[in-house]
Amino acid sequence: TFVVPYLLRRPTLVAFAPWQVGFKSRVPLAARATAILNGGTEGRRLAKSLGVGYVVANPSCTPDLPKRLGGSVVVETSNVVIVDLT
């Protein structure tokens, strides 16, 4: 997860459960990322308002992600799924 911002060279929100976030100040950002990964109307609205163009995730942690997000799959392997939300 931490290599993603480096590889993408883009601002990146990382979704974790609150107990996994190392700093309290990052909990709201993690909650936003989680809401986007949850998909649905609210997730799509939030992604659009934040200018999120792509979601990069581990498919074993986020099953059915492309279906939930409603975007188009760019890459899908056993290790990574990238969904274009634009």
PDB file of C-alpha atoms in Angstrom:
ATOM      1  CA  THR A   1       0.000   0.000   0.000  1.00  0.00           C
ATOM      2  CA  PHE A   2       2.745   2.464   0.802  1.00  0.00           C
ATOM      3  CA  VAL A   3       4.547   1.961  -2.504  1.00  0.00           C
ATOM      4  CA  VAL A   4       1.465   3.080  -4.466  1.00  0.00           C
ATOM      5  CA  PRO A   5       1.938   6.859  -3.975  1.00  0.00           C
ATOM      6  CA  TYR A   6       5.571   6.501  -5.057  1.00  0.00           C
ATOM      7  CA  LEU A   7       4.746   4.442  -8.143  1.00  0.00           C
ATOM      8  CA  LEU A   8       1.781   6.570  -9.180  1.00  0.00           C
ATOM      9  CA  ARG A   9       3.442   9.864  -8.208  1.00  0.00           C
ATOM     10  CA  ARG A  10       0.002  11.184  -7.327  1.00  0.00           C
ATOM     11  CA  PRO A  11      -1.668  12.224  -4.086  1.00  0.00           C
ATOM     12  CA  THR A  12      -3.091   9.023  -2.658  1.00  0.00           C
ATOM     13  CA  LEU A  13      -5.720   8.231  -0.041  1.00  0.00           C
ATOM     14  CA  VAL A  14      -5.145   4.960   1.753  1.00  0.00           C
ATOM     15  CA  ALA A  15      -8.092   3.072   3.235  1.00  0.00           C
ATOM     16  CA  PHE A  16      -7.582   1.316   6.539  1.00  0.00           C
ATOM     17  CA  ALA A  17      -9.728   0.481   9.514  1.00  0.00           C
ATOM     18  CA  PRO A  18      -9.343   3.271  12.101  1.00  0.00           C
ATOM     19  CA  TRP A  19      -7.297   1.046  14.425  1.00  0.00           C
ATOM     20  CA  GLN A  20      -4.741   0.532  11.625  1.00  0.00           C
ATOM     21  CA  VAL A  21      -4.099   4.233  11.010  1.00  0.00           C
ATOM     22  CA  GLY A  22      -0.877   5.354  12.655  1.00  0.00           C
ATOM     23  CA  PHE A  23      -1.883   8.974  13.211  1.00  0.00           C
ATOM     24  CA  LYS A  24      -5.264  10.302  14.381  1.00  0.00           C
ATOM     25  CA  SER A  25      -5.046  13.110  11.849  1.00  0.00           C
ATOM     26  CA  ARG A  26      -5.149  10.508   9.041  1.00  0.00           C
ATOM     27  CA  VAL A  27      -8.339   8.773  10.228  1.00  0.00           C
ATOM     28  CA  PRO A  28     -10.678  11.137   8.288  1.00  0.00           C
ATOM     29  CA  LEU A  29      -8.677  10.561   5.079  1.00  0.00           C
ATOM     30  CA  ALA A  30      -8.802   6.808   5.576  1.00  0.00           C
ATOM     31  CA  ALA A  31     -12.563   7.041   6.137  1.00  0.00           C
ATOM     32  CA  ARG A  32     -12.952   8.916   2.833  1.00  0.00           C
ATOM     33  CA  ALA A  33     -10.906   6.321   0.991  1.00  0.00           C
ATOM     34  CA  THR A  34     -12.967   3.541   2.546  1.00  0.00           C
ATOM     35  CA  ALA A  35     -16.200   5.296   1.522  1.00  0.00           C
ATOM     36  CA  ILE A  36     -14.940   5.480  -2.061  1.00  0.00           C
ATOM     37  CA  LEU A  37     -14.031   1.777  -2.029  1.00  0.00           C
ATOM     38  CA  ASN A  38     -17.509   0.958  -0.725  1.00  0.00           C
ATOM     39  CA  GLY A  39     -18.887   2.391  -3.959  1.00  0.00           C
ATOM     40  CA  GLY A  40     -22.516   3.190  -4.457  1.00  0.00           C
ATOM     41  CA  THR A  41     -23.927   6.656  -4.975  1.00  0.00           C
ATOM     42  CA  GLU A  42     -22.109   8.167  -1.985  1.00  0.00           C
ATOM     43  CA  GLY A  43     -18.756   6.646  -2.928  1.00  0.00           C
ATOM     44  CA  ARG A  44     -19.031   7.873  -6.522  1.00  0.00           C
ATOM     45  CA  ARG A  45     -20.078  11.349  -5.382  1.00  0.00           C
ATOM     46  CA  LEU A  46     -17.162  11.554  -2.954  1.00  0.00           C
ATOM     47  CA  ALA A  47     -14.674  10.301  -5.558  1.00  0.00           C
ATOM     48  CA  LYS A  48     -15.882  12.903  -8.033  1.00  0.00           C
ATOM     49  CA  SER A  49     -15.760  15.725  -5.476  1.00  0.00           C
ATOM     50  CA  LEU A  50     -12.180  14.801  -4.546  1.00  0.00           C
ATOM     51  CA  GLY A  51     -11.091  14.416  -8.172  1.00  0.00           C
ATOM     52  CA  VAL A  52     -10.317  10.709  -7.778  1.00  0.00           C
ATOM     53  CA  GLY A  53      -9.693   9.274 -11.221  1.00  0.00           C
ATOM     54  CA  TYR A  54      -8.438   5.799 -10.390  1.00  0.00           C
ATOM     55  CA  VAL A  55      -8.659   3.261  -7.606  1.00  0.00           C
ATOM     56  CA  VAL A  56      -5.744   0.867  -7.038  1.00  0.00           C
ATOM     57  CA  ALA A  57      -6.496  -2.013  -4.684  1.00  0.00           C
ATOM     58  CA  ASN A  58      -5.667  -5.545  -3.674  1.00  0.00           C
ATOM     59  CA  PRO A  59      -8.523  -7.671  -5.068  1.00  0.00           C
ATOM     60  CA  SER A  60      -8.315 -10.148  -2.198  1.00  0.00           C
ATOM     61  CA  CYS A  61      -9.116  -7.285   0.216  1.00  0.00           C
ATOM     62  CA  THR A  62     -11.722  -5.660  -2.029  1.00  0.00           C
ATOM     63  CA  PRO A  63     -13.730  -8.350  -3.823  1.00  0.00           C
ATOM     64  CA  ASP A  64     -16.049  -7.206  -6.620  1.00  0.00           C
ATOM     65  CA  LEU A  65     -14.494  -3.731  -6.563  1.00  0.00           C
ATOM     66  CA  PRO A  66     -15.074  -2.877 -10.248  1.00  0.00           C
ATOM     67  CA  LYS A  67     -18.743  -3.840  -9.889  1.00  0.00           C
ATOM     68  CA  ARG A  68     -19.174  -1.712  -6.751  1.00  0.00           C
ATOM     69  CA  LEU A  69     -17.376   1.300  -8.204  1.00  0.00           C
ATOM     70  CA  GLY A  70     -19.042   1.237 -11.598  1.00  0.00           C
ATOM     71  CA  GLY A  71     -15.834   2.177 -13.424  1.00  0.00           C
ATOM     72  CA  SER A  72     -13.877   0.373 -16.101  1.00  0.00           C
ATOM     73  CA  VAL A  73     -11.104  -2.087 -15.288  1.00  0.00           C
ATOM     74  CA  VAL A  74      -7.645  -1.005 -16.445  1.00  0.00           C
ATOM     75  CA  VAL A  75      -5.670  -3.880 -14.878  1.00  0.00           C
ATOM     76  CA  GLU A  76      -6.896  -6.923 -13.006  1.00  0.00           C
ATOM     77  CA  THR A  77      -4.547  -9.597 -11.682  1.00  0.00           C
ATOM     78  CA  SER A  78      -4.498 -11.722  -8.540  1.00  0.00           C
ATOM     79  CA  ASN A  79      -2.379  -9.018  -6.846  1.00  0.00           C
ATOM     80  CA  VAL A  80      -3.847  -5.727  -8.049  1.00  0.00           C
ATOM     81  CA  VAL A  81      -6.951  -4.226  -9.601  1.00  0.00           C
ATOM     82  CA  ILE A  82      -6.982  -0.742 -11.099  1.00  0.00           C
ATOM     83  CA  VAL A  83     -10.339   0.841 -11.856  1.00  0.00           C
ATOM     84  CA  ASP A  84     -10.780   3.991 -13.948  1.00  0.00           C
ATOM     85  CA  LEU A  85     -13.559   6.099 -12.445  1.00  0.00           C
ATOM     86  CA  THR A  86     -13.540   8.820 -15.111  1.00  0.00           C
TER      87      THR A  86
END
